[in-house]
CSV table of C-alpha atoms (C1' of nucleotides) in Angstrom, one decimal:
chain,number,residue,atom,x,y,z
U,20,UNK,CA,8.9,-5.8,-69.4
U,21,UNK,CA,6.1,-6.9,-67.4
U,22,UNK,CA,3.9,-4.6,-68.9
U,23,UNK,CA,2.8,-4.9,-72.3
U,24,UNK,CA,2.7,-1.9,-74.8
U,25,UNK,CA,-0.6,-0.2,-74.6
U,26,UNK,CA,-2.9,-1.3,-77.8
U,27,UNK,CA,-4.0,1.6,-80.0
U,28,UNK,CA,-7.5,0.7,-79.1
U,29,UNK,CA,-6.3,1.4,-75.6
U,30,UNK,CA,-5.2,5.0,-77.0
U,31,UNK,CA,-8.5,5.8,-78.6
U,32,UNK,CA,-10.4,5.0,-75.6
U,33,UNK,CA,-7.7,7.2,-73.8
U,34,UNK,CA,-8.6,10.3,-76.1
U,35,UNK,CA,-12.3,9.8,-75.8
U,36,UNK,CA,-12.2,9.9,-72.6
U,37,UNK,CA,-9.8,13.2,-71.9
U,38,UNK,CA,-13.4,15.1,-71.9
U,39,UNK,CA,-13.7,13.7,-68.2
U,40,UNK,CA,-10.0,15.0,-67.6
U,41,UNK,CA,-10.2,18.6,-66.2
U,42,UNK,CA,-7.0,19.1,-66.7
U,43,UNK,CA,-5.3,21.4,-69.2
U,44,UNK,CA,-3.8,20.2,-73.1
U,45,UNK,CA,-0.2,19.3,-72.1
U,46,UNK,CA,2.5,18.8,-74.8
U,47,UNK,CA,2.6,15.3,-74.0
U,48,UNK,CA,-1.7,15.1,-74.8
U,49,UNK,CA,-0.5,16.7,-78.2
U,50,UNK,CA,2.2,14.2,-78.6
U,51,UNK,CA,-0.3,11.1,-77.6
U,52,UNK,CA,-3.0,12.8,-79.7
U,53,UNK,CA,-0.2,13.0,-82.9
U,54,UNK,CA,0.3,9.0,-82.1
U,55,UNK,CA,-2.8,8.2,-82.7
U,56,UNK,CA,-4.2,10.3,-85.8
U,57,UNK,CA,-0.8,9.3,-87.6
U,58,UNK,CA,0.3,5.2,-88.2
U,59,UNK,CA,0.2,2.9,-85.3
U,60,UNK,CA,3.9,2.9,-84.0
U,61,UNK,CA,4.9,-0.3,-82.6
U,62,UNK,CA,8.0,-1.0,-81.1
U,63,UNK,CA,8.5,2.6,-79.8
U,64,UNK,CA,9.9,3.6,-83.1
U,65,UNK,CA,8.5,7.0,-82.6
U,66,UNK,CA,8.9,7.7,-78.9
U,67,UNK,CA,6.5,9.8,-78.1
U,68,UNK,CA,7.4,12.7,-75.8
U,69,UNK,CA,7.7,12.1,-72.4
U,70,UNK,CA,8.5,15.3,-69.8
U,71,UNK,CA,11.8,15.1,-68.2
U,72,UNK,CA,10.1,14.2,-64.7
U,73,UNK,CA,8.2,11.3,-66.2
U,74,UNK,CA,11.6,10.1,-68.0
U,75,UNK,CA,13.4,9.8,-65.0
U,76,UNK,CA,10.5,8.7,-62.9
U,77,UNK,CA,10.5,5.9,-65.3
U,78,UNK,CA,14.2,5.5,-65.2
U,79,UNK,CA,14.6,5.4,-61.6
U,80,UNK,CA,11.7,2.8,-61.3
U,81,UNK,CA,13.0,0.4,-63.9
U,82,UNK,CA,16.0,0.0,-62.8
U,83,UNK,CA,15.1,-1.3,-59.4
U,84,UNK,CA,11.4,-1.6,-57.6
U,85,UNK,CA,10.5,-3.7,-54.7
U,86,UNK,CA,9.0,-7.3,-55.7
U,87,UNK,CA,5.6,-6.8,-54.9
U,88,UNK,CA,3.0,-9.6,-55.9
U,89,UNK,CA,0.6,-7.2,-57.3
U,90,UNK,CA,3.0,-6.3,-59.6
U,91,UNK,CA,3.2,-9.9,-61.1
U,92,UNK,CA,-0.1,-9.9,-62.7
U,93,UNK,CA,-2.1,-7.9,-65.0
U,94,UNK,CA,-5.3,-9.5,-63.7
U,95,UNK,CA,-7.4,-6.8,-63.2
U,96,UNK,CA,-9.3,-8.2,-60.2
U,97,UNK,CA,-6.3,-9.0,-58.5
U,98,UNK,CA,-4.6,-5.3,-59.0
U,99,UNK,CA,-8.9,-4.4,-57.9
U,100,UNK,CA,-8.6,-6.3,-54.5
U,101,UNK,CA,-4.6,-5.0,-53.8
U,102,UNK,CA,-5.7,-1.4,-54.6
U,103,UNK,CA,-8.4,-1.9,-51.9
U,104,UNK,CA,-6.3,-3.9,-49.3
U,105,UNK,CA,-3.5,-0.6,-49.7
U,106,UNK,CA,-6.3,1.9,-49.0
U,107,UNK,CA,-5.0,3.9,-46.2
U,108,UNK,CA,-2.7,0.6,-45.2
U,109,UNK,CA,1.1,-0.2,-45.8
U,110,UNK,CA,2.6,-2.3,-47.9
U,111,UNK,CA,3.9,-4.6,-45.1
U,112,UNK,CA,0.4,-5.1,-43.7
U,113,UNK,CA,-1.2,-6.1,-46.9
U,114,UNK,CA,1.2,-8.8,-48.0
U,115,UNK,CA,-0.4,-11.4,-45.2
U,116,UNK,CA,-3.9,-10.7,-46.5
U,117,UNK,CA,-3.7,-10.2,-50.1
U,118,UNK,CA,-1.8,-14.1,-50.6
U,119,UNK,CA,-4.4,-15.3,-48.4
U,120,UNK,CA,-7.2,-13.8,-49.9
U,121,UNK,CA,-7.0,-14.5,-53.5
U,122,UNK,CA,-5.9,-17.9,-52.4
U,123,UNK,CA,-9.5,-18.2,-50.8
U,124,UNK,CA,-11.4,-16.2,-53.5
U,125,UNK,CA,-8.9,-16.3,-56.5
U,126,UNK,CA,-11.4,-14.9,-59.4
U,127,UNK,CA,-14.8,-12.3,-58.7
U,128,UNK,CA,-16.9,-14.8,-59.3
U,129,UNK,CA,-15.9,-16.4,-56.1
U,130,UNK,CA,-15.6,-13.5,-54.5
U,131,UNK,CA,-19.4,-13.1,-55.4
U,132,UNK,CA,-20.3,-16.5,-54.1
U,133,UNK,CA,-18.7,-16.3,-50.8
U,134,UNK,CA,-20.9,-15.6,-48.0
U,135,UNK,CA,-20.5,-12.4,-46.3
U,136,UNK,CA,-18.8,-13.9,-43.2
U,137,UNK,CA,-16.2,-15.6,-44.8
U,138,UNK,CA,-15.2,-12.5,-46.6
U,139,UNK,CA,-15.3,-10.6,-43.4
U,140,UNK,CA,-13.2,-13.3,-41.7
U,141,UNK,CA,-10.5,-13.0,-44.7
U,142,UNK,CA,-10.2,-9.2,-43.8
U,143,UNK,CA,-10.4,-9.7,-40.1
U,144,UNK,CA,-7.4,-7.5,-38.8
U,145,UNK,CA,-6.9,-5.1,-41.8
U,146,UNK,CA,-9.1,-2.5,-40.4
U,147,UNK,CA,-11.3,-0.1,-42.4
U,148,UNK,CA,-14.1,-3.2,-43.0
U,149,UNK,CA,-16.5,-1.0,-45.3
U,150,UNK,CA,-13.6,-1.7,-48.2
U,151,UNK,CA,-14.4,-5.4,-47.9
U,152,UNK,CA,-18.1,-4.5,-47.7
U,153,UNK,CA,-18.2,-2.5,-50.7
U,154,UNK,CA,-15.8,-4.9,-52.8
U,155,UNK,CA,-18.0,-7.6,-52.2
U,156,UNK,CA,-20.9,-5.6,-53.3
U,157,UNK,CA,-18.8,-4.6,-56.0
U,158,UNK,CA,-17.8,-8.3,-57.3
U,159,UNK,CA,-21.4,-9.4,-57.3
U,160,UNK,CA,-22.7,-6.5,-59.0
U,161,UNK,CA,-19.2,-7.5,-61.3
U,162,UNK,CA,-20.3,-11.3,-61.3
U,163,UNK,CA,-24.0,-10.5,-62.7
U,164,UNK,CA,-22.7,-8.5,-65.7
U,165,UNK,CA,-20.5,-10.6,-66.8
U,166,UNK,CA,-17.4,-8.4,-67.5
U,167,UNK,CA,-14.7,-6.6,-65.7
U,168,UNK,CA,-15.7,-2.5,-66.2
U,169,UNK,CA,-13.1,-1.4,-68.4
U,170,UNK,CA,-13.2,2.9,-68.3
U,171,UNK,CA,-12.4,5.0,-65.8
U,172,UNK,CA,-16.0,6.3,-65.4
U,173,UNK,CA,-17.0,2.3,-64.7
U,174,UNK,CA,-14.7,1.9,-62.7
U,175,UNK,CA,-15.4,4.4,-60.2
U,176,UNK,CA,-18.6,3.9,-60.1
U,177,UNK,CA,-18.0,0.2,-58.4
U,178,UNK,CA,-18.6,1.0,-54.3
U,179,UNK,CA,-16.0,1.5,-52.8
U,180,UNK,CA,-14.1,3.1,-55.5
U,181,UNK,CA,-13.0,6.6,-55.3
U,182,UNK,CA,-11.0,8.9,-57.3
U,183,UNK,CA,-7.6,7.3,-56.2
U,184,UNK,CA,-8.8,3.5,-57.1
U,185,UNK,CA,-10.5,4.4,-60.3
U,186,UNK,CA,-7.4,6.0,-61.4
U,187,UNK,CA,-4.8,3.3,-60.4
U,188,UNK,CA,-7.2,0.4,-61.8
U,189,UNK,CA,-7.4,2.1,-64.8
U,190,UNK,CA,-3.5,3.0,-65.4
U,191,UNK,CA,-2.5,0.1,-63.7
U,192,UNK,CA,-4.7,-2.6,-65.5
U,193,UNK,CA,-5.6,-0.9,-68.7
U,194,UNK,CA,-3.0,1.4,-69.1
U,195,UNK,CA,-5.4,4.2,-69.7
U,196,UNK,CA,-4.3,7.8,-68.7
U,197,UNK,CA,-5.3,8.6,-65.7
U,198,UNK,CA,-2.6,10.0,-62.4
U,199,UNK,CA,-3.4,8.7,-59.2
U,200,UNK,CA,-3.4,10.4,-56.1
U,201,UNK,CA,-2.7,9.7,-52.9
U,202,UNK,CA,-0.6,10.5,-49.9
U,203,UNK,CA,2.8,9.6,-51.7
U,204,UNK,CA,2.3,12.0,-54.7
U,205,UNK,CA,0.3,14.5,-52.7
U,206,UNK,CA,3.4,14.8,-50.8
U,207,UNK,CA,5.5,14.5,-53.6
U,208,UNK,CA,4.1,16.6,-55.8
U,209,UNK,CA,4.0,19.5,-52.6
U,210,UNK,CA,7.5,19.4,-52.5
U,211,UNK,CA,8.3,19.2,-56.4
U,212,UNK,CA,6.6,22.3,-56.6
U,213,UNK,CA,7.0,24.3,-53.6
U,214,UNK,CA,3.6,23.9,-53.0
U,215,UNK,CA,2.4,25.2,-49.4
U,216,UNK,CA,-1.4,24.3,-49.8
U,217,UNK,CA,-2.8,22.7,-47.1
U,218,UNK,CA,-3.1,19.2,-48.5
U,219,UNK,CA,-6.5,18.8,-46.6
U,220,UNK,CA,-8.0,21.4,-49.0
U,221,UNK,CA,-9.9,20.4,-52.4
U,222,UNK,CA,-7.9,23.2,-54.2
U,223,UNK,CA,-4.6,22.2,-52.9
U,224,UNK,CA,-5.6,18.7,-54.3
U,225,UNK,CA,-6.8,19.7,-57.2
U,226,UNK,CA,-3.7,21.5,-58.0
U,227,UNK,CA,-1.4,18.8,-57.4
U,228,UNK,CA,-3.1,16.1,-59.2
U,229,UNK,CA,-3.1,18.4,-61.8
U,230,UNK,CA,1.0,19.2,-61.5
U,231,UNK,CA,0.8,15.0,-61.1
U,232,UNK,CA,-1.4,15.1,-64.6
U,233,UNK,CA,0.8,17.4,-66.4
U,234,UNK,CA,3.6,14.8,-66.2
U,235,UNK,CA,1.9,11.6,-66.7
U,236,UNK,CA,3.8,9.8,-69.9
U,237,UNK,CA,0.5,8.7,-71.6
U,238,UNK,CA,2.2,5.2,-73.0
U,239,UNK,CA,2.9,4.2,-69.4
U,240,UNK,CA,1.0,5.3,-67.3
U,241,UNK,CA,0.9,2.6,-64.6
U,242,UNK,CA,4.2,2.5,-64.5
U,243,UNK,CA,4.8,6.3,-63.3
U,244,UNK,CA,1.9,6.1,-61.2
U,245,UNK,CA,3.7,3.3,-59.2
U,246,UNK,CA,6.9,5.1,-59.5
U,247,UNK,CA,5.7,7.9,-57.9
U,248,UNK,CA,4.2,6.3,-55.1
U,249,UNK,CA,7.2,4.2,-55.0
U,250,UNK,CA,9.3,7.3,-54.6
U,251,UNK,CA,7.3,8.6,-52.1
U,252,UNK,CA,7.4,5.3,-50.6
U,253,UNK,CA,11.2,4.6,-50.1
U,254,UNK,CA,12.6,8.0,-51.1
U,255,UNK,CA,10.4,11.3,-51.0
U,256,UNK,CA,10.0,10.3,-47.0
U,257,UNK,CA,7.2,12.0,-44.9
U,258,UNK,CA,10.0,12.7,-41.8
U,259,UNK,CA,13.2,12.5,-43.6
U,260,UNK,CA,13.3,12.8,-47.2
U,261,UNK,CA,16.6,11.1,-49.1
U,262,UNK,CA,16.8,13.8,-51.7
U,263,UNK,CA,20.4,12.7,-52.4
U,264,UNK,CA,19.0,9.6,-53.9
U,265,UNK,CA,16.0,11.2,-55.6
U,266,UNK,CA,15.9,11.2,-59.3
U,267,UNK,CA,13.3,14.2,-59.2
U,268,UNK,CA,16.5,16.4,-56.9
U,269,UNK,CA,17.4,18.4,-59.9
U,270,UNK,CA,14.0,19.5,-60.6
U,271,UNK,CA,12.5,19.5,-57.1
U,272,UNK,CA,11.5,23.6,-55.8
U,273,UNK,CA,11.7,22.4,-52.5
U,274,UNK,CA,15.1,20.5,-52.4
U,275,UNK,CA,16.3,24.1,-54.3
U,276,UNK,CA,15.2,26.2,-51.6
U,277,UNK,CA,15.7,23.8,-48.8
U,278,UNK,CA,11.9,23.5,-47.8
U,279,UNK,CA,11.8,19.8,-48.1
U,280,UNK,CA,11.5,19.4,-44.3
U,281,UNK,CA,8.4,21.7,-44.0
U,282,UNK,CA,6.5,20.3,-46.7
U,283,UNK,CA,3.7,19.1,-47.1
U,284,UNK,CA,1.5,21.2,-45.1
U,285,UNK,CA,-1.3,19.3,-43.5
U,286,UNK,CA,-3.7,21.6,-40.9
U,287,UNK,CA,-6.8,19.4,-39.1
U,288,UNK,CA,-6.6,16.9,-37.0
U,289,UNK,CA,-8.9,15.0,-34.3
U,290,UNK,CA,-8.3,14.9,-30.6
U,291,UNK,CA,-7.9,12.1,-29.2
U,292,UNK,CA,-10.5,11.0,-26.6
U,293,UNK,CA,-9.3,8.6,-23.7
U,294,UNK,CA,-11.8,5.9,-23.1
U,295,UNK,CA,-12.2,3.2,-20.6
U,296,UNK,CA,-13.3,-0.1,-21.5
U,297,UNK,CA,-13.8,-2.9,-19.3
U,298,UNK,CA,-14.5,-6.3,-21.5
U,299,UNK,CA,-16.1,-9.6,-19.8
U,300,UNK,CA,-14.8,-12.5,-20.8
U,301,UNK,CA,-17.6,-15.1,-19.6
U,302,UNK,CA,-17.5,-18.8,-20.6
U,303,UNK,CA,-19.5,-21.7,-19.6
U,304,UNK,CA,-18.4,-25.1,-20.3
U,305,UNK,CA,-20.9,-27.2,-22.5
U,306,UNK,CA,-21.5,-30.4,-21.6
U,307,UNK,CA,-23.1,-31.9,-24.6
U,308,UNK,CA,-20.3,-30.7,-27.2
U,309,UNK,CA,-17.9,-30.8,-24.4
U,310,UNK,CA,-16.2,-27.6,-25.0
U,311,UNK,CA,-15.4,-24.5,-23.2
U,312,UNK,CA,-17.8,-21.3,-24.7
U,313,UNK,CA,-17.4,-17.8,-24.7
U,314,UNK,CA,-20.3,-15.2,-24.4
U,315,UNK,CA,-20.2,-12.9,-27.3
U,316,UNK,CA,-22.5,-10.7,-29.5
U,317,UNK,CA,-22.9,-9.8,-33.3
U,318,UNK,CA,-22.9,-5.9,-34.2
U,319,UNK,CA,-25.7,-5.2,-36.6
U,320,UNK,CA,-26.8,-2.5,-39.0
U,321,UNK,CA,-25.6,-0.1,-40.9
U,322,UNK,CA,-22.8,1.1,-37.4
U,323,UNK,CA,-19.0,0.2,-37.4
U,324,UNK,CA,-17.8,-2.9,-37.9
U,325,UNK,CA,-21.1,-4.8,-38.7
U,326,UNK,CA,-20.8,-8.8,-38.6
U,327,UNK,CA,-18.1,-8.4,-36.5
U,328,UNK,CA,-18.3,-10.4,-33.1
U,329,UNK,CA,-17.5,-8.6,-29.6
U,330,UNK,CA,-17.2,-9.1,-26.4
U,331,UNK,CA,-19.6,-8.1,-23.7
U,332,UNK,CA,-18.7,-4.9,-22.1
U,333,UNK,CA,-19.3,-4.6,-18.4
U,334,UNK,CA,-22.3,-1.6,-18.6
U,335,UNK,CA,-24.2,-4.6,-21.0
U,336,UNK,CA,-24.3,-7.2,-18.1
U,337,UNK,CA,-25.3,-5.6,-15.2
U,338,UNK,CA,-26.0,-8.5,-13.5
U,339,UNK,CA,-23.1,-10.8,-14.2
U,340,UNK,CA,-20.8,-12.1,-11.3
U,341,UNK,CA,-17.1,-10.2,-11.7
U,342,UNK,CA,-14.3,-12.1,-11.3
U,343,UNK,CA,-10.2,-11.7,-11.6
U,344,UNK,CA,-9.1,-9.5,-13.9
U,345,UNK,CA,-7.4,-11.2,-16.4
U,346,UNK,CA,-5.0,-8.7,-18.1
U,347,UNK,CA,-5.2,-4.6,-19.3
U,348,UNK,CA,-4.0,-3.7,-22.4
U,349,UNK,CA,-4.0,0.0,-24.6
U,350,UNK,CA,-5.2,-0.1,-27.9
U,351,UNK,CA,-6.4,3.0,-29.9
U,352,UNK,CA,-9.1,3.4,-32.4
U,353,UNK,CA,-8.7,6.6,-35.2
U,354,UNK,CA,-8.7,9.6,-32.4
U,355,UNK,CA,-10.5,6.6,-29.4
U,356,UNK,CA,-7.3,5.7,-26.7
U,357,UNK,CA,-8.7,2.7,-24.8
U,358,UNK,CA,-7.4,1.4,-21.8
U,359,UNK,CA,-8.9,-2.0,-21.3
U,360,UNK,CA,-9.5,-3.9,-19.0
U,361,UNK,CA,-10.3,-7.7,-19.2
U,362,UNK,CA,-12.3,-9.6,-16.5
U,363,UNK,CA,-13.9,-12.9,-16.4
U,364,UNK,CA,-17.4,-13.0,-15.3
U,365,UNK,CA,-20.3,-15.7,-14.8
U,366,UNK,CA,-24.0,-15.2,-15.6
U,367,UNK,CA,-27.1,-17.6,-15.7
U,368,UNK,CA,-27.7,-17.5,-18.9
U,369,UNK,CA,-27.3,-15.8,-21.9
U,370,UNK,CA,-29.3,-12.4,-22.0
U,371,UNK,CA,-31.2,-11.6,-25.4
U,372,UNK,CA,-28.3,-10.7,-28.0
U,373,UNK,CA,-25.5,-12.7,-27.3
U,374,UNK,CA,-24.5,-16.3,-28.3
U,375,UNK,CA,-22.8,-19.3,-26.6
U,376,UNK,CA,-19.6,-19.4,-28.7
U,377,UNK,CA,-17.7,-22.7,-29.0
U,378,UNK,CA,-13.7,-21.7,-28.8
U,379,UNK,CA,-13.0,-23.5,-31.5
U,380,UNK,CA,-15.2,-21.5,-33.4
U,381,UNK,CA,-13.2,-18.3,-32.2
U,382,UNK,CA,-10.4,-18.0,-35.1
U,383,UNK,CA,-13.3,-18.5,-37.9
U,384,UNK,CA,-15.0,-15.4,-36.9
U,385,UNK,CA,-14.5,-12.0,-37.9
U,386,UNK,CA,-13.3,-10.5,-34.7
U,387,UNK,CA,-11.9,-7.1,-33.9
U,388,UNK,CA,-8.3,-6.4,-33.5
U,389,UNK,CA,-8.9,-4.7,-29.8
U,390,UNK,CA,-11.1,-7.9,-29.5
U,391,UNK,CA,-8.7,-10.4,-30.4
U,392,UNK,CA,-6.2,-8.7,-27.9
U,393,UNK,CA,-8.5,-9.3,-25.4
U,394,UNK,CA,-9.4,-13.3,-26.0
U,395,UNK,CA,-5.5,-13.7,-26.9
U,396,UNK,CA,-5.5,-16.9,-24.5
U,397,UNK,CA,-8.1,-18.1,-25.5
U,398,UNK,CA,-7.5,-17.8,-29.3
U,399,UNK,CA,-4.1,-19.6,-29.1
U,400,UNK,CA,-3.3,-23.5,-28.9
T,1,DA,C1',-15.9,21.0,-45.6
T,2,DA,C1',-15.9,18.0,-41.8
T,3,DG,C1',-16.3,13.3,-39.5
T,4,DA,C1',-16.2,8.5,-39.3
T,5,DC,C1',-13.9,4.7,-40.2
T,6,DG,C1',-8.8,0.2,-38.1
T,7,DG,C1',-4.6,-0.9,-37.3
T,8,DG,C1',0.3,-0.9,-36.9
T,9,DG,C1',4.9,1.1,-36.9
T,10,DC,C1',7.9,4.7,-35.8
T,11,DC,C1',9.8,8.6,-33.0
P,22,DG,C1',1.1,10.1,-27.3
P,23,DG,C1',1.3,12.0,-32.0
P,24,DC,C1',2.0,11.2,-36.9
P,25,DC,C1',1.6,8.7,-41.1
P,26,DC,C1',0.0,5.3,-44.4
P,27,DA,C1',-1.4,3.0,-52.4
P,28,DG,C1',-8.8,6.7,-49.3
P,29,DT,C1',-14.0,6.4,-49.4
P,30,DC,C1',-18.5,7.5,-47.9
P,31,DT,C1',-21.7,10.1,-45.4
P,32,DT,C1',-23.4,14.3,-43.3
DNA sequence: AAGACGGGGCC
DNA sequence: GGCCCAGTCTT
């Protein structure tokens, strides 16, 4: 029972806002709609009706989900920054970050008052650094109203917020009724229905959210928009889906038909592109801090990864000295392969655009994974 | 509608 | 090496 019953001034909000909804009336609208024009019912005495999907979506999930810490709190900044940290990123890669970071920035307002680089530093190694960009945008434009956006529309108009966010802040936090989707339900919902849309495609998406919609048990919705990710999650597997343990089996098209395997259907995707990358790692050794420094430079501007500190790649120091070359490495970037190569180097002094960094100063910077692989040595003890 | 944007884990 | 992941924003 971590989740308190919504209030009725939760449901009113709820109705006024089913004008944004383009979905269809469902029986369960009517049912929420009956709620609400008749007494307030507390305690469930009047259950209001929940589709056979959403009742054992709910079943399954209460009855055993994973202990996750986002789902210890109904602090709608924290669910906010663990909604943002999960974009596009697993469960087991967030956990590190998202202690970390509330530890460092526990409320928005802190958030706000943290310069950029710090913020950037606490991200450093998620990947996808315009979400951290944006949510810092977003907590100071947060911090100078002076409330937490409570609707669906104000939510997702916070940068950084899409469709997905908006609708699992809102269900999550507020326990308004809005179905989230994402690559669990989309792939869910493909194979609960038979559905052979390419998943790509704003129809297909449209007509899965709504199939998502049409289920959605208005008095809980946060809960069965977790469960369904949560299914898709442990259960309703991209590769190899347990339908034995699936408490949507019985009413699953796919499963009945035995299409489970060839669903969803997903068409584009981006070539990858081989690249080779040599990376210089020069250093000098200061005498009047007495510390070893490494040459790097800041990216700029509105390109990739802005803040961010890199090293010099060979093409930018034409005329440095090459040495040995310290160790290769592969690491890939969306559809970019790179094969690296890492080589120390000597120059007179530091051209225009890059810095004398003091190692010590390394681990405080916001530095790029394919970056960090390449100063491993001298990032370590 | 198509591209860009990180990184890691799995086969 | 390809695929996938609690997506969003910009052309």
């Amino acid at each position: 029972m971590e989740a308190p019953a919504p209030t009725n001034a939760n449901r009113q909000r709820s109705l006024a806002e089913k004008s944004i909804q383009p979905d269809v009336a469902t029986a369960a609208d009517v049912a929420t709609a009956a709620n609400v024009a008749g007494p307030a019912c507390g305690g469930g005495l009047f259950a209001p009706h929940v589709s056979p999907i959403g009742r054992a979506l709910l079943g399954w999930y209460r009855s055993g989900n994973r202990d996750l810490p986002w789902r210890r709190t109904r602090d709608p900044y924290a669910i906010w920054v663990s909604e943002i940290m999960l974009q596009q990123t697993r469960v087991e890669a967030v956990l590190p970050y998202y202690q970390r970071f509330l530890e460092r920035f526990p409320t928005v307002e802190a958030l706000a008052a943290a310069p950029e680089q710090d913020v950037l530093s606490a991200w450093s190694g998620l990947g996808y650094y315009s979400r951290v960009r944006n949510l810092h945008r977003a907590a100071r434009q947060v911090a100078e109203a002076g409330r937490f956006p409570r609707t669906y529309d104000e939510i997702l108009a916070l940068p950084g917020v899409g469709e997905y966010t908006a609708a699992a802040i809102a269900s999550i936090a507020f326990g308004l009724p809005h179905a989230v989707l994402d690559g669990n339900v989309l792939r869910v919902m493909a194979r609960l229905h038979a559905d052979f849309g390419d998943i790509g495609a704003q129809a297909t998406r449209k007509r899965l959210r709504d199939q998502a919609q049409r289920d959605l048990p208005h008095q809980d919705a946060g809960d069965y928009n977790q469960a369904l990710m949560e299914l898709g999650a442990t259960v309703c597997l991209p590769r190899d889906p347990r339908c034995l343990l699936c408490p949507l089996s019985e009413s699953c098209r796919a499963r009945a038909e035995g299409l489970q395997h060839q669903l969803p259907t997903k068409l584009r995707r981006a070539p990858m592109v081989a690249v080779e990358t040599t990376l210089l790692v020069v250093t000098r050794h200061c005498a009047e801090i007495s510390a070893k420094e490494v040459l790097l430079w800041q990216r700029h501007g509105s390109h990739r990864m802005s803040g961010f500190w890199d090293l010099p790649e060979a093409h930018m120091l034409p005329g440095a000295a090459l040495g040995a070359t310290l160790r290769t490495f592969r690491h890939s970037i969306m559809n970019h392969a790179h094969r690296c190569q890492v080589m120390a180097a000597q120059v007179e002094e530091a051209p225009p655009g890059f810095r004398w960094i003091p190692r010590s100063q390394l681990p405080h910077l916001p530095l790029s994974t394919m970056t960090r692989k390449a100063l491993r040595d001298l990032l370590g003890a």
